[in-house]
Coordinates of C-alpha atoms in Angstrom, one line a residue:
M1 CA -78.2 33.2 54.8
D2 CA -78.8 36.6 53.3
S3 CA -78.0 39.8 55.7
L4 CA -82.0 40.2 56.7
T5 CA -82.6 36.6 57.8
Q6 CA -79.4 37.0 60.4
I7 CA -80.5 40.4 61.8
V8 CA -83.6 38.5 62.3
L9 CA -82.3 35.7 63.5
G10 CA -79.6 38.0 65.9
A11 CA -82.3 40.6 67.0
A12 CA -84.6 37.0 67.9
V13 CA -81.7 35.5 70.0
G14 CA -81.0 38.6 72.1
E15 CA -84.4 39.0 72.8
T16 CA -84.4 35.6 74.3
V17 CA -81.0 36.3 76.7
L18 CA -81.7 39.9 77.8
G19 CA -85.0 41.2 76.5
R20 CA -86.5 41.3 79.6
K21 CA -83.6 42.9 81.2
V22 CA -82.8 45.7 78.2
G23 CA -85.8 45.5 76.4
N24 CA -85.3 46.4 72.3
K25 CA -82.1 47.0 73.0
A26 CA -81.1 43.3 73.4
M27 CA -83.0 43.0 70.2
L28 CA -80.6 45.9 68.6
Y29 CA -77.5 44.4 70.1
G30 CA -78.4 41.0 69.1
A31 CA -78.9 42.0 65.4
I32 CA -75.3 43.7 65.4
G33 CA -73.9 40.4 66.6
G34 CA -75.7 38.6 64.1
T35 CA -74.2 41.0 61.4
I36 CA -70.6 41.0 62.1
P37 CA -69.0 37.4 61.3
D38 CA -70.3 38.6 57.7
L39 CA -67.8 41.0 57.6
D40 CA -65.2 38.7 56.2
V41 CA -67.1 39.5 52.8
L42 CA -64.6 43.1 53.2
S43 CA -61.8 40.7 52.5
S44 CA -62.4 40.5 48.3
H45 CA -61.7 44.6 48.9
F46 CA -57.9 43.6 50.3
T47 CA -57.2 40.3 48.6
D48 CA -57.6 38.0 45.2
T49 CA -60.5 36.5 44.5
V50 CA -59.2 33.0 45.5
T51 CA -58.0 34.0 49.1
A52 CA -61.3 36.0 49.9
L53 CA -63.4 32.7 48.8
E54 CA -61.4 31.3 51.4
M55 CA -62.1 33.2 53.8
H56 CA -65.5 33.5 53.4
R57 CA -67.7 32.0 56.1
G58 CA -64.4 30.6 57.6
F59 CA -62.5 32.5 60.9
T60 CA -65.5 34.7 61.9
H61 CA -68.1 32.1 61.0
S62 CA -66.9 29.8 63.5
I63 CA -66.6 28.5 67.6
V64 CA -63.3 30.5 67.9
F65 CA -64.5 33.5 66.7
S66 CA -67.5 33.2 68.7
V67 CA -65.4 32.0 72.4
V68 CA -63.1 34.6 71.7
F69 CA -64.6 37.6 70.1
A70 CA -68.1 37.3 72.0
P71 CA -66.4 38.2 75.9
L72 CA -64.7 41.5 74.3
F73 CA -68.0 42.9 72.5
G74 CA -69.9 42.3 76.1
Y75 CA -67.3 43.9 78.2
L76 CA -67.3 47.0 75.4
V77 CA -71.1 47.6 75.5
S78 CA -71.4 46.9 79.4
K79 CA -69.1 50.3 79.4
Y80 CA -71.6 52.6 77.9
E81 CA -74.9 50.9 78.9
K82 CA -76.9 51.5 81.8
Y83 CA -77.4 47.4 81.9
K84 CA -73.5 46.8 83.4
D85 CA -73.3 43.4 83.3
S86 CA -70.7 42.3 81.0
K87 CA -71.7 38.8 81.5
G88 CA -74.8 39.4 80.0
W89 CA -73.7 40.8 76.9
S90 CA -71.1 38.6 76.3
W91 CA -73.8 35.7 76.5
L92 CA -76.0 37.9 74.2
F93 CA -72.8 38.3 71.7
F94 CA -72.2 34.6 72.1
W95 CA -75.2 33.1 71.1
A96 CA -75.8 36.3 68.2
F97 CA -72.1 35.1 66.5
I98 CA -72.4 31.3 67.3
T99 CA -76.8 31.0 65.4
H100 CA -75.1 32.5 62.5
P101 CA -72.9 30.1 61.6
L102 CA -75.1 27.1 62.7
L103 CA -77.9 28.7 60.3
D104 CA -75.1 29.5 56.9
A105 CA -74.4 25.8 57.4
H106 CA -77.6 24.9 56.0
T107 CA -77.6 26.5 53.1
T108 CA -74.9 25.5 49.8
W109 CA -71.8 27.2 50.5
G110 CA -71.5 26.1 54.4
T111 CA -69.6 27.8 57.1
Q112 CA -66.1 26.4 58.5
L113 CA -67.5 26.0 62.3
F114 CA -64.4 23.9 63.2
W115 CA -61.6 26.7 61.9
P116 CA -58.9 26.1 61.9
L117 CA -59.9 22.4 60.9
D118 CA -60.6 22.6 57.5
L119 CA -63.8 21.1 57.3
R120 CA -66.9 23.0 55.9
L121 CA -70.7 22.2 56.8
A122 CA -72.8 22.4 54.4
Y123 CA -76.2 20.8 54.8
K124 CA -77.8 22.5 51.6
N125 CA -81.1 21.9 52.5
I126 CA -82.2 26.0 52.3
F127 CA -81.3 28.4 49.9
V128 CA -79.4 31.8 50.9
I129 CA -83.0 33.6 50.8
D130 CA -85.8 32.0 51.3
P131 CA -88.9 34.4 52.3
L132 CA -90.9 31.4 53.8
Y133 CA -88.3 31.2 56.3
T134 CA -87.3 34.6 57.1
L135 CA -90.8 36.4 56.5
P136 CA -93.3 34.6 59.1
F137 CA -89.8 35.4 61.6
L138 CA -89.6 38.9 61.0
T139 CA -93.2 39.3 61.8
F140 CA -93.4 37.4 64.9
L141 CA -89.9 39.6 65.5
I142 CA -92.1 42.9 64.9
L143 CA -94.6 42.0 67.3
A144 CA -92.7 41.1 70.2
M145 CA -91.0 44.4 69.8
R146 CA -94.3 46.9 70.0
Q147 CA -94.7 45.0 73.4
K148 CA -93.3 46.0 76.8
R149 CA -90.5 44.1 77.7
T150 CA -91.8 42.4 81.0
S151 CA -94.8 41.3 78.8
S152 CA -94.9 37.4 78.6
K153 CA -97.0 38.2 75.5
R154 CA -93.7 39.7 74.1
R155 CA -91.9 36.3 75.3
R156 CA -94.4 34.2 73.6
L157 CA -94.2 36.3 70.5
N158 CA -90.6 35.8 69.9
N159 CA -90.6 32.3 71.1
L160 CA -92.8 31.4 68.0
G161 CA -90.6 33.3 65.6
L162 CA -87.8 31.0 66.4
I163 CA -90.2 27.8 66.8
V164 CA -92.0 28.5 63.4
S165 CA -88.6 29.6 61.5
S166 CA -87.0 26.1 63.2
G167 CA -89.9 24.0 62.1
Y168 CA -89.9 25.2 58.6
M169 CA -86.1 24.2 58.5
I170 CA -86.6 20.6 59.6
L171 CA -89.6 20.8 57.2
T172 CA -86.8 21.7 54.1
I173 CA -84.5 18.6 55.8
L174 CA -87.9 16.3 55.2
F175 CA -88.1 17.8 51.3
K176 CA -84.6 17.2 50.9
G177 CA -84.4 13.7 51.5
I178 CA -87.8 13.0 49.9
V179 CA -86.4 14.5 46.6
Y180 CA -82.9 12.6 47.0
H181 CA -85.1 9.2 46.5
Q182 CA -86.7 10.7 43.3
F183 CA -83.8 11.6 41.9
K184 CA -82.0 7.9 42.7
D185 CA -84.8 6.3 41.3
A186 CA -84.6 8.5 37.8
L187 CA -81.3 7.9 37.7
T188 CA -81.9 4.1 38.0
E189 CA -85.1 4.0 35.7
Q190 CA -82.8 6.4 32.8
N191 CA -79.4 3.7 33.5
I192 CA -77.5 6.5 34.5
S193 CA -74.3 5.3 36.6
H194 CA -72.7 7.9 38.2
K195 CA -70.1 8.6 40.3
D196 CA -71.6 11.0 42.9
I197 CA -75.0 13.3 43.7
Q198 CA -76.0 16.5 45.5
T199 CA -79.1 18.0 46.2
K200 CA -79.9 21.4 46.7
P201 CA -83.1 23.7 46.8
T202 CA -83.0 26.2 44.1
P203 CA -83.4 29.9 44.5
L204 CA -85.8 31.4 47.2
N205 CA -88.1 28.7 47.7
S206 CA -87.7 24.9 48.9
I207 CA -90.4 23.4 46.5
L208 CA -88.2 23.3 43.3
W209 CA -85.2 20.8 43.8
A210 CA -81.9 20.8 42.0
A211 CA -79.5 17.2 41.7
N212 CA -76.2 17.7 41.0
V213 CA -74.7 14.3 39.5
E214 CA -71.3 13.6 38.8
T215 CA -70.5 11.1 35.6
E216 CA -67.2 9.8 34.6
D217 CA -67.0 12.9 32.1
S218 CA -70.1 15.2 32.9
F219 CA -72.2 17.1 35.5
L220 CA -75.6 16.3 35.2
I221 CA -78.3 18.4 36.6
G222 CA -81.7 18.0 37.0
Y223 CA -84.8 19.4 39.4
S224 CA -87.7 18.2 40.5
S225 CA -90.6 19.6 42.3
I226 CA -92.3 18.8 45.4
L227 CA -95.8 19.9 44.2
N228 CA -95.9 17.8 41.0
N229 CA -94.0 14.2 39.6
I230 CA -92.9 14.8 36.4
P231 CA -90.1 13.2 34.8
I232 CA -87.0 14.3 35.8
E233 CA -84.7 15.1 33.1
F234 CA -81.0 15.7 33.2
L235 CA -79.2 18.4 32.1
E236 CA -75.4 17.5 30.7
Y237 CA -72.3 19.8 31.3
P238 CA -69.0 18.1 29.8
K239 CA -66.0 19.0 32.3
N240 CA -63.3 19.4 30.2
H241 CA -61.2 19.9 32.7
H242 CA -58.6 19.1 30.2
L243 CA -59.2 22.5 28.8
L244 CA -56.8 23.8 31.3
G245 CA -53.9 22.3 30.3
G246 CA -50.6 23.4 32.2
L247 CA -52.5 25.2 34.3
S248 CA -54.0 22.5 36.1
D249 CA -50.9 22.0 38.3
H250 CA -51.0 25.7 39.1
P251 CA -51.2 26.8 43.0
K252 CA -54.4 28.8 42.8
V253 CA -55.8 26.4 40.3
Q254 CA -55.8 23.7 42.6
R255 CA -57.1 26.0 45.2
M256 CA -60.2 26.8 43.2
I257 CA -60.7 22.9 42.8
A258 CA -60.7 22.5 46.4
I259 CA -63.4 25.5 47.5
S260 CA -65.1 23.9 44.4
Q261 CA -65.2 20.4 46.3
G262 CA -64.3 19.5 42.7
W263 CA -67.8 20.1 41.1
Y264 CA -66.8 22.5 38.8
T265 CA -66.4 22.8 34.6
I266 CA -63.9 24.2 32.4
T267 CA -65.3 26.2 29.5
K268 CA -63.5 28.0 26.4
N269 CA -64.5 30.5 23.8
E270 CA -63.3 33.8 22.1
E271 CA -63.6 35.4 25.6
G272 CA -60.7 33.1 27.4
L273 CA -60.9 30.2 29.4
F274 CA -63.3 30.2 32.5
F275 CA -63.8 27.7 35.4
N276 CA -67.6 27.3 36.5
D277 CA -68.5 26.3 40.3
L278 CA -71.4 23.8 39.7
R279 CA -72.6 24.0 43.3
F280 CA -74.8 27.3 42.7
G281 CA -76.5 26.0 39.0
T282 CA -76.6 28.1 36.4
M283 CA -78.9 31.0 35.4
G284 CA -82.0 29.3 34.1
I285 CA -83.1 25.4 34.4
K286 CA -84.1 24.5 31.0
E287 CA -82.4 23.2 28.2
G288 CA -79.6 25.9 26.7
A289 CA -78.5 27.0 30.6
N290 CA -75.4 27.3 29.9
T291 CA -74.3 30.1 31.9
F292 CA -73.2 29.5 35.7
V293 CA -73.9 31.5 38.6
F294 CA -70.5 32.0 39.8
R295 CA -68.1 31.7 36.6
Y296 CA -64.7 33.2 36.9
K297 CA -62.2 33.9 34.0
I298 CA -58.3 32.6 34.2
E299 CA -56.3 35.1 32.9
T300 CA -52.1 35.3 33.1
D301 CA -50.5 38.4 32.6
G302 CA -47.2 39.0 31.5
K303 CA -45.4 38.2 34.5
G304 CA -47.3 34.7 34.8
I305 CA -49.0 35.8 37.6
L306 CA -52.7 34.1 37.7
T307 CA -56.1 35.6 38.2
F308 CA -59.8 34.5 38.9
T309 CA -62.0 37.5 37.7
E310 CA -66.3 37.0 38.9
Q311 CA -67.7 37.2 36.0
P312 CA -71.0 39.8 35.9
K313 CA -74.4 38.6 35.9
A314 CA -77.1 39.9 33.6
P315 CA -80.0 41.2 34.7
E316 CA -81.9 39.2 32.0
D317 CA -80.9 36.5 33.0
G318 CA -81.9 36.4 36.3
K319 CA -85.7 37.4 34.9
K320 CA -85.4 34.8 33.0
L321 CA -84.4 32.1 35.7
L322 CA -87.1 33.6 37.9
A323 CA -89.6 32.4 35.6
E324 CA -88.6 29.0 35.1
L325 CA -88.2 28.8 38.5
W326 CA -91.9 29.3 38.6
D327 CA -92.4 27.1 35.6
G328 CA -90.6 24.1 37.3
I329 CA -92.2 24.7 40.8
I330 CA -96.0 24.5 39.2
G331 CA -94.8 21.6 36.4
N332 CA -95.2 23.8 32.8

């Protein structure tokens, strides 16, 4: 999830663990603990794109990290805070650390909770930024923060934030189940033979859902809104894996294929050769949407070194996507 959401979750967890004993400092340290796992993004400044993608939501999002580093942070904080119970501080950091990847596991990218095992959990039932999850949670947290640390109202407000946000998460899982059957029915009605199907919410909401469908030579993307019964249309994107040619066996290409879990297309134009990660969709949901959210240019230098470079997203594409998402939600 986004940084604000993880800060809110970490602060609420910190309040639950130590709020009555240290007041708002429990929220502060919980918020800090809730952001620490995302420091893995700094790896992009020290390594190549493929390695950085492999590291993202890896070790720092694991049970191992939470168990090993929570006591360390707890010990350090207990040394300069008035509240000297290192065990209490360790418990706070453990829950702030572990709830971070547990929440991230519900997004499309997922998380390697069981690192070092090569297993990424990705339930794909909530978008990485969802105001309906974050804003009510944040509201209850702010209201709780304004109460005295010993107040029972403070605990009730904080607990309400956790309950409401968790309830919404359960609702998104229910929505995912509903739209999955809608997509399956649409594929049957349209006589589309397919090998696999994955569903996920579109950006910023849990009302409009997308389905990635794998066929023999192409991937299909369809959209369905919880609020309407408009027939589902599938947009086709040829795999074009053959365009990789001799590069298909290159170790770095194989690593990118593993990162995308096989959900990728290859495109080629006058600008070069591109690897498109299909899991995160396109910058648009209507016919003609051909720019993928995560698009990497494949290049080799004179020494035969292969690189992947993420392509920037145009602001106008983002505005277009938001407008099309709204149309898709209400059924225009």
